[in-house]
Short mmCIF file of C-alpha atoms and ligand atoms in Angstrom, two decimals:
data_model
loop_
_atom_site.label_atom_id
_atom_site.label_comp_id
_atom_site.label_asym_id
_atom_site.label_seq_id
_atom_site.Cartn_x
_atom_site.Cartn_y
_atom_site.Cartn_z
CA UNK H 67 0.67 0.11 0.31
CA UNK H 68 1.66 3.86 -0.60
CA UNK H 69 1.09 6.17 2.20
CA UNK H 70 1.46 9.64 1.33
CA UNK H 71 3.66 11.33 3.65
CA UNK H 72 3.17 11.13 7.01
CA UNK H 73 0.37 8.42 7.31
CA UNK H 74 -0.94 5.19 9.92
CA UNK H 75 -2.37 1.79 8.90
CA UNK H 76 -3.34 0.56 12.27
CA UNK H 77 -5.55 -3.01 11.17
CA UNK H 78 -8.19 -4.48 13.94
CA UNK H 79 -9.92 -7.86 14.47
CA UNK H 80 -13.76 -8.51 14.13
CA UNK H 81 -14.73 -11.78 16.74
CA UNK H 82 -17.26 -14.28 17.55
CA UNK H 83 -18.43 -14.60 20.52
CA UNK H 84 -18.02 -18.50 21.72
CA UNK H 85 -21.10 -18.28 24.40
CA UNK H 86 -22.88 -14.86 24.72
CA UNK H 87 -25.12 -15.22 28.16
CA UNK H 88 -27.40 -12.29 28.37
CA UNK H 89 -29.71 -11.22 31.35
CA UNK H 90 -32.39 -8.36 31.72
CA UNK H 91 -31.85 -5.35 30.47
CA UNK H 92 -30.73 -2.45 33.19
CA UNK H 93 -32.01 0.81 34.44
CA UNK H 94 -29.03 2.17 31.33
CA UNK H 95 -31.17 -0.10 29.03
CA UNK H 96 -27.72 -1.96 28.89
CA UNK H 97 -28.54 -5.72 28.86
CA UNK H 98 -26.11 -7.64 31.63
CA UNK H 99 -23.95 -9.92 29.77
CA UNK H 100 -21.13 -12.98 30.48
CA UNK H 101 -19.62 -13.56 27.12
CA UNK H 102 -16.28 -15.53 25.84
CA UNK H 103 -15.18 -13.04 22.45
CA UNK H 104 -13.19 -14.52 20.49
CA UNK H 105 -10.88 -12.16 17.57
CA UNK H 106 -11.04 -13.82 14.45
CA UNK H 107 -8.88 -13.52 10.87
CA UNK H 108 -11.44 -10.62 9.20
CA UNK H 109 -10.02 -7.52 9.63
CA UNK H 110 -10.74 -3.68 9.06
CA UNK H 111 -7.74 -1.31 8.51
CA UNK H 112 -7.67 1.97 8.77
CA UNK H 113 -4.83 4.56 7.77
CA UNK H 114 -5.00 7.76 9.23
CA UNK H 115 -3.31 10.89 7.50
CA UNK H 116 -3.12 14.31 9.03
CA UNK H 117 -6.03 16.92 7.76
CA UNK H 118 -7.75 19.97 8.88
CA UNK H 119 -10.91 18.95 10.06
CA UNK H 120 -11.64 14.71 10.97
CA UNK H 121 -13.15 12.25 8.10
CA UNK H 122 -13.84 9.25 6.77
CA UNK H 123 -14.19 7.38 3.18
CA UNK H 124 -14.33 3.68 3.38
CA UNK H 125 -14.42 1.03 0.77
CA UNK H 126 -14.20 -2.50 0.43
CA UNK H 127 -17.26 -5.14 1.59
CA UNK H 128 -20.40 -4.05 1.87
CA UNK H 129 -18.78 -0.44 2.23
CA UNK H 130 -21.45 1.25 0.25
CA UNK H 131 -23.54 0.04 3.83
CA UNK H 132 -21.73 2.36 5.68
CA UNK H 133 -21.91 6.00 6.46
CA UNK H 134 -19.00 8.53 5.53
CA UNK H 135 -20.94 10.83 8.23
CA UNK H 136 -20.47 11.78 11.74
CA UNK H 137 -22.53 8.71 13.37
CA UNK H 138 -19.72 7.10 11.99
CA UNK H 139 -18.30 4.54 14.52
CA UNK H 140 -14.52 5.81 13.07
CA UNK H 141 -14.53 9.75 13.10
CA UNK H 142 -16.54 9.28 17.28
CA UNK H 143 -13.25 7.21 17.75
CA UNK H 144 -11.66 10.12 16.42
CA UNK H 145 -12.77 13.10 18.39
CA UNK H 146 -13.45 11.42 21.74
CA UNK H 147 -9.73 11.80 21.15
CA UNK H 148 -9.22 15.27 20.54
CA UNK H 149 -11.74 16.28 22.34
CA UNK H 150 -9.85 14.41 25.75
CA UNK H 151 -6.14 15.19 24.31
CA UNK H 152 -7.12 18.99 23.64
CA UNK H 153 -6.27 17.26 20.01
CA UNK H 154 -7.01 20.84 18.21
CA UNK H 155 -6.04 18.83 14.45
CA UNK H 156 -7.89 16.69 12.11
CA UNK H 157 -7.27 13.51 10.29
CA UNK H 158 -8.39 12.19 7.38
CA UNK H 159 -9.45 8.37 7.70
CA UNK H 160 -9.60 5.83 5.10
CA UNK H 161 -11.52 2.35 6.31
CA UNK H 162 -10.70 -0.93 4.32
CA UNK H 163 -13.36 -3.19 5.31
CA UNK H 164 -12.81 -6.53 5.56
CA UNK H 165 -14.78 -7.61 8.51
CA UNK H 166 -19.28 -7.77 7.60
CA UNK H 167 -20.91 -4.87 8.44
CA UNK H 168 -23.87 -5.29 11.10
CA UNK H 169 -23.12 -8.82 10.72
CA UNK H 170 -22.47 -8.86 14.14
CA UNK H 171 -18.55 -9.53 13.83
CA UNK H 172 -18.63 -6.44 15.61
CA UNK H 173 -17.31 -5.18 12.28
CA UNK H 174 -17.60 -0.74 12.40
CA UNK H 175 -15.61 -1.57 16.58
CA UNK H 176 -12.81 -3.10 15.47
CA UNK H 177 -13.26 0.63 12.74
CA UNK H 178 -13.32 2.88 16.07
CA UNK H 179 -10.25 0.36 17.74
CA UNK H 180 -7.80 0.99 14.97
CA UNK H 181 -9.23 4.72 14.69
CA UNK H 182 -8.70 5.37 18.91
CA UNK H 183 -4.58 3.87 18.79
CA UNK H 184 -4.54 4.86 15.10
CA UNK H 185 -5.28 9.00 16.09
CA UNK H 186 -3.52 8.14 19.57
CA UNK H 187 -0.01 7.63 16.98
CA UNK H 188 -0.81 10.80 14.48
CA UNK H 189 -0.90 12.75 16.50
CA UNK H 190 1.86 12.17 18.95
CA UNK H 191 -1.11 12.34 22.38
CA UNK H 192 0.49 8.86 24.00
CA UNK H 193 -1.71 7.44 25.18
CA UNK H 194 -1.66 3.63 27.32
CA UNK H 195 -3.11 0.68 26.05
CA UNK H 196 -5.48 0.75 29.23
CA UNK H 197 -6.58 5.27 28.58
CA UNK H 198 -7.13 4.19 25.23
CA UNK H 199 -9.80 1.04 26.85
CA UNK H 200 -11.25 3.98 28.69
CA UNK H 201 -12.17 5.97 26.04
CA UNK H 202 -13.53 2.67 24.31
CA UNK H 203 -15.74 1.63 26.67
CA UNK H 204 -17.14 4.85 25.86
CA UNK H 205 -17.92 4.09 22.35
CA UNK H 206 -19.80 1.29 22.59
CA UNK H 207 -20.10 -2.28 24.67
CA UNK H 208 -17.43 -4.38 22.67
CA UNK H 209 -14.75 -2.15 21.30
CA UNK H 210 -12.71 -2.72 24.17
CA UNK H 211 -12.76 -6.20 22.94
CA UNK H 212 -11.55 -5.03 19.18
CA UNK H 213 -8.60 -3.13 20.89
CA UNK H 214 -6.84 -6.71 23.32
CA UNK H 215 -7.98 -8.92 20.76
CA UNK H 216 -6.95 -13.33 21.45
CA UNK H 217 -9.42 -14.65 23.31
CA UNK H 218 -11.42 -13.01 26.33
CA UNK H 219 -14.49 -13.40 28.83
CA UNK H 220 -16.77 -9.88 29.22
CA UNK H 221 -18.85 -8.90 31.79
CA UNK H 222 -20.87 -5.92 32.69
CA UNK H 223 -21.92 -4.22 28.73
CA UNK H 224 -19.67 -7.27 27.24
CA UNK H 225 -16.76 -4.33 27.87
CA UNK H 226 -15.44 -5.48 31.22
CA UNK H 227 -12.68 -7.93 30.20
CA UNK H 228 -10.44 -10.29 31.45
CA UNK H 229 -8.39 -11.96 28.86
CA UNK H 230 -9.41 -15.75 28.89
CA UNK H 231 -6.40 -18.59 28.84
CA UNK H 232 -6.94 -19.90 25.30
CA UNK H 233 -4.40 -22.56 23.52
CA UNK H 234 -4.24 -23.63 19.49
CA UNK H 235 -6.86 -22.49 16.79
CA UNK H 236 -9.60 -22.39 15.39
CA UNK H 237 -10.64 -23.24 12.16
CA UNK H 238 -14.16 -21.93 11.97
CA UNK H 239 -16.12 -21.01 8.38
CA UNK H 240 -19.07 -18.07 7.94
CA UNK H 241 -21.88 -17.75 6.33
CA UNK H 242 -22.05 -14.03 5.18
CA UNK H 243 -25.50 -11.57 4.58
CA UNK H 244 -25.57 -9.45 3.06
CA UNK H 245 -28.60 -7.55 4.08
CA UNK H 246 -27.14 -6.68 9.06
CA UNK H 247 -29.75 -7.36 10.94
CA UNK H 248 -29.09 -4.01 14.13
CA UNK H 249 -27.89 -5.21 17.25
CA UNK H 250 -30.18 -2.84 19.24
CA UNK H 251 -33.77 -4.33 17.47
CA UNK H 252 -31.85 -8.50 18.33
CA UNK H 253 -31.61 -7.27 21.25
CA UNK H 254 -35.82 -5.86 21.22
CA UNK H 255 -36.99 -9.13 20.44
CA UNK H 256 -35.03 -10.71 22.89
CA UNK H 257 -36.58 -8.60 26.04
CA UNK H 258 -39.84 -9.55 23.98
CA UNK H 259 -39.41 -13.25 24.34
CA UNK H 260 -38.60 -12.96 28.48
CA UNK H 261 -41.14 -10.60 29.61
CA UNK H 262 -39.93 -12.34 33.17
CA UNK H 263 -37.15 -10.92 34.74
CA UNK H 264 -34.15 -13.60 33.76
CA UNK H 265 -31.03 -13.68 36.30
CA UNK H 266 -27.36 -12.35 35.56
CA UNK H 267 -25.59 -14.12 33.10
CA UNK H 268 -23.14 -16.29 34.28
CA UNK H 269 -20.55 -18.43 32.30
CA UNK H 270 -20.12 -22.63 32.35
CA UNK H 271 -16.73 -22.96 33.51
CA UNK H 272 -16.30 -26.16 31.36
CA UNK H 273 -16.26 -23.78 28.29
CA UNK H 274 -12.95 -22.06 29.66
CA UNK H 275 -11.22 -25.41 30.34
CA UNK H 276 -12.16 -26.43 26.67
CA UNK H 277 -10.84 -23.50 25.74
CA UNK H 278 -8.09 -24.44 27.43
CA UNK H 279 -7.40 -27.65 25.80
CA UNK H 280 -7.84 -26.68 22.13
CA UNK H 281 -9.99 -29.32 22.22
CA UNK H 282 -13.04 -27.87 19.26
CA UNK H 283 -14.49 -31.39 20.03
CA UNK H 284 -15.50 -30.67 23.89
CA UNK H 285 -15.98 -26.64 22.53
CA UNK H 286 -17.97 -26.81 20.13
CA UNK H 287 -20.79 -28.41 23.02
CA UNK H 288 -20.91 -25.12 24.90
CA UNK H 289 -21.19 -22.66 22.04
CA UNK H 290 -24.13 -20.99 23.29
CA UNK H 291 -25.61 -17.50 22.53
CA UNK H 292 -28.59 -15.96 24.11
CA UNK H 293 -29.81 -13.54 20.94
CA UNK H 294 -29.83 -16.47 18.37
CA UNK H 295 -33.20 -17.06 18.67
CA UNK H 296 -34.47 -13.27 18.98
CA UNK H 297 -31.83 -12.66 15.73
CA UNK H 298 -34.06 -16.04 14.39
CA UNK H 299 -37.18 -14.59 14.76
CA UNK H 300 -36.06 -11.06 12.72
CA UNK H 301 -34.36 -13.18 10.25
CA UNK H 302 -36.08 -16.73 9.24
CA UNK H 303 -33.68 -17.70 6.63
CA UNK H 304 -30.77 -18.50 8.82
CA UNK H 305 -32.83 -21.06 9.94
CA UNK H 306 -31.72 -22.33 6.98
CA UNK H 307 -27.87 -21.81 7.34
CA UNK H 308 -28.33 -23.61 10.53
CA UNK H 309 -29.95 -26.45 9.09
CA UNK H 310 -26.53 -27.09 6.20
CA UNK H 311 -24.24 -26.39 8.21
CA UNK H 312 -25.88 -28.87 10.43
CA UNK H 313 -25.75 -31.53 7.41
CA UNK H 314 -22.05 -31.25 7.29
CA UNK H 315 -18.53 -32.19 9.23
CA UNK H 316 -19.24 -28.92 11.11
CA UNK H 317 -18.38 -29.13 15.32
CA UNK H 318 -21.21 -27.28 16.29
CA UNK H 319 -22.23 -24.01 15.08
CA UNK H 320 -23.55 -20.41 16.33
CA UNK H 321 -24.96 -17.02 15.28
CA UNK H 322 -22.26 -14.40 16.27
CA UNK H 323 -23.89 -11.85 18.41
CA UNK H 324 -26.79 -10.50 17.03
CA UNK H 325 -26.18 -12.25 13.93
CA UNK H 326 -27.11 -11.74 11.03
CA UNK H 327 -23.74 -14.08 10.10
CA UNK H 328 -23.98 -17.80 11.49
CA UNK H 329 -20.55 -19.70 12.89
CA UNK H 330 -19.68 -23.19 11.86
CA UNK H 331 -16.49 -24.90 14.41
CA UNK H 332 -14.39 -27.15 12.43
CA UNK H 333 -12.05 -30.35 13.40
CA UNK H 334 -9.16 -27.76 11.26
CA UNK H 335 -8.15 -26.60 7.87
CA UNK H 336 -9.43 -29.50 6.34
CA UNK H 337 -13.03 -29.97 7.31
CA UNK H 338 -13.23 -26.42 7.08
CA UNK H 339 -13.13 -26.43 3.33
CA UNK H 340 -15.45 -28.99 2.86
CA UNK H 341 -17.62 -27.02 4.92
CA UNK H 342 -17.62 -24.01 2.83
CA UNK H 343 -18.07 -25.86 0.37
CA UNK H 344 -20.92 -27.76 1.34
CA UNK H 345 -22.01 -24.08 2.94
CA UNK H 346 -21.64 -22.82 -0.36
CA UNK H 347 -23.01 -25.26 -2.80
CA UNK H 348 -26.47 -24.85 -0.58
CA UNK H 349 -26.69 -20.84 -1.43
CA UNK H 350 -27.69 -20.25 1.31
CA UNK H 351 -25.28 -17.16 2.27
CA UNK H 352 -23.88 -14.70 0.57
CA UNK H 353 -19.91 -15.53 1.16
CA UNK H 354 -18.48 -18.01 2.87
CA UNK H 355 -14.92 -17.41 3.93
CA UNK H 356 -12.76 -19.59 6.66
CA UNK H 357 -11.46 -18.10 9.02
CA UNK H 358 -9.20 -19.16 12.23
CA UNK H 359 -9.02 -17.54 16.20
CA UNK H 360 -8.04 -16.15 17.98
CA UNK H 361 -5.52 -13.38 16.49
CA UNK H 362 -4.54 -10.44 18.25
CA UNK H 363 -6.18 -7.34 18.63
CA UNK H 364 -5.57 -3.43 16.74
CA UNK H 365 -1.66 -2.96 16.38
CA UNK H 366 0.20 -1.10 13.48
CA UNK H 367 1.29 -1.78 10.85
CA UNK H 368 3.57 0.55 9.67
CA UNK H 369 4.06 4.41 10.93
CA UNK H 370 5.38 6.90 7.77
CA UNK H 371 6.58 9.48 9.40
CA UNK H 372 7.30 12.57 7.17
CA UNK H 373 9.88 14.92 6.75
CA UNK H 374 8.32 17.46 9.53
CA UNK H 375 7.90 15.42 12.31
O1 C5P G 1284 -22.87 -0.20 22.67
P1 C5P G 1284 -23.11 -0.41 21.82
O2 C5P G 1284 -23.12 0.55 20.57
O3 C5P G 1284 -22.99 -1.25 20.75
O4 C5P G 1284 -24.62 -1.24 21.90
C1 C5P G 1284 -24.99 -0.96 20.05
C2 C5P G 1284 -26.44 -0.91 20.99
O5 C5P G 1284 -26.54 -2.58 21.59
C3 C5P G 1284 -27.07 -0.90 22.73
O6 C5P G 1284 -27.73 0.72 22.15
C4 C5P G 1284 -27.68 -1.16 22.80
O7 C5P G 1284 -29.82 -1.21 22.25
C5 C5P G 1284 -27.58 -3.32 22.74
N1 C5P G 1284 -27.10 -2.89 23.29
C6 C5P G 1284 -27.30 -3.79 24.64
N2 C5P G 1284 -26.75 -4.45 25.86
C7 C5P G 1284 -25.70 -4.90 25.46
C8 C5P G 1284 -25.62 -4.08 24.76
C9 C5P G 1284 -25.89 -3.46 23.42
O8 C5P G 1284 -28.70 -3.60 24.76
N3 C5P G 1284 -24.55 -5.54 27.00
#
């Protein structure tokens, strides 16, 4: 990639929720979560260059669906960092999307995390990772995880993270949809399905053992997503994807986060290719990808310094 005289290039990953347990909404409207995030090898790339104002352009997967105005999470991340650090210059942000838009994989959150890191380097504001994490949580519940990556347990709104011990690499097959699902509408559908109070969510300790054991077969038995039924109510066609995957060597299947991306866990790369082939042949997804996890969080790929730096 060719860069202008001064540019910072940061890459941040998308995620899958291996387990996502949900409780009744808190007074602030957010639902308490207990979740295990895993960062996977699908990325958002953000290139930041000096500019008088903050602006965003977007290319890549589903780019046409992404707003480039002040509602864009990358725009909001740059503005938040500028305000928090008293920075009065701007930035030109270019986002190249690899993570599906409104796909339940934290693509917008990855943009925000990458932008925080890129602008911190471009502007020389020098925040500690912990301080970036605090700003990340203000931008959205999934943003802190896009900064840290790997595998982590999230509680609170999903933003209070503890690294999880996970060994090995897992192969996932993703069935994408070209129509996104809005996260708030999936949580509202969950509310409608749960008129009575649901106790605070907890994670099954056996799931944590399966991650340490690096055993996809055991892990597959613990895939759980409390939002899955709500996502299926809004998008019954996702049932077809799950059904097709069930007829493949997939060890387990799950809707990713609030959907509509559906993930299948494979025993390894060979089975992943076979699952992907079957899902592609069944024509139930707009795109089928094989990814691996865990991968690292937001990281600097290149920092080109201008003559005046
Ligand atoms: O934090 P973020 O902006 O990503 O969340 C988007 C929306 O998803 C929230 O406004 C809320 O409606 C819903 N949400 C929730 N509980 C969570 C996380 C998100 O209800 N823990």
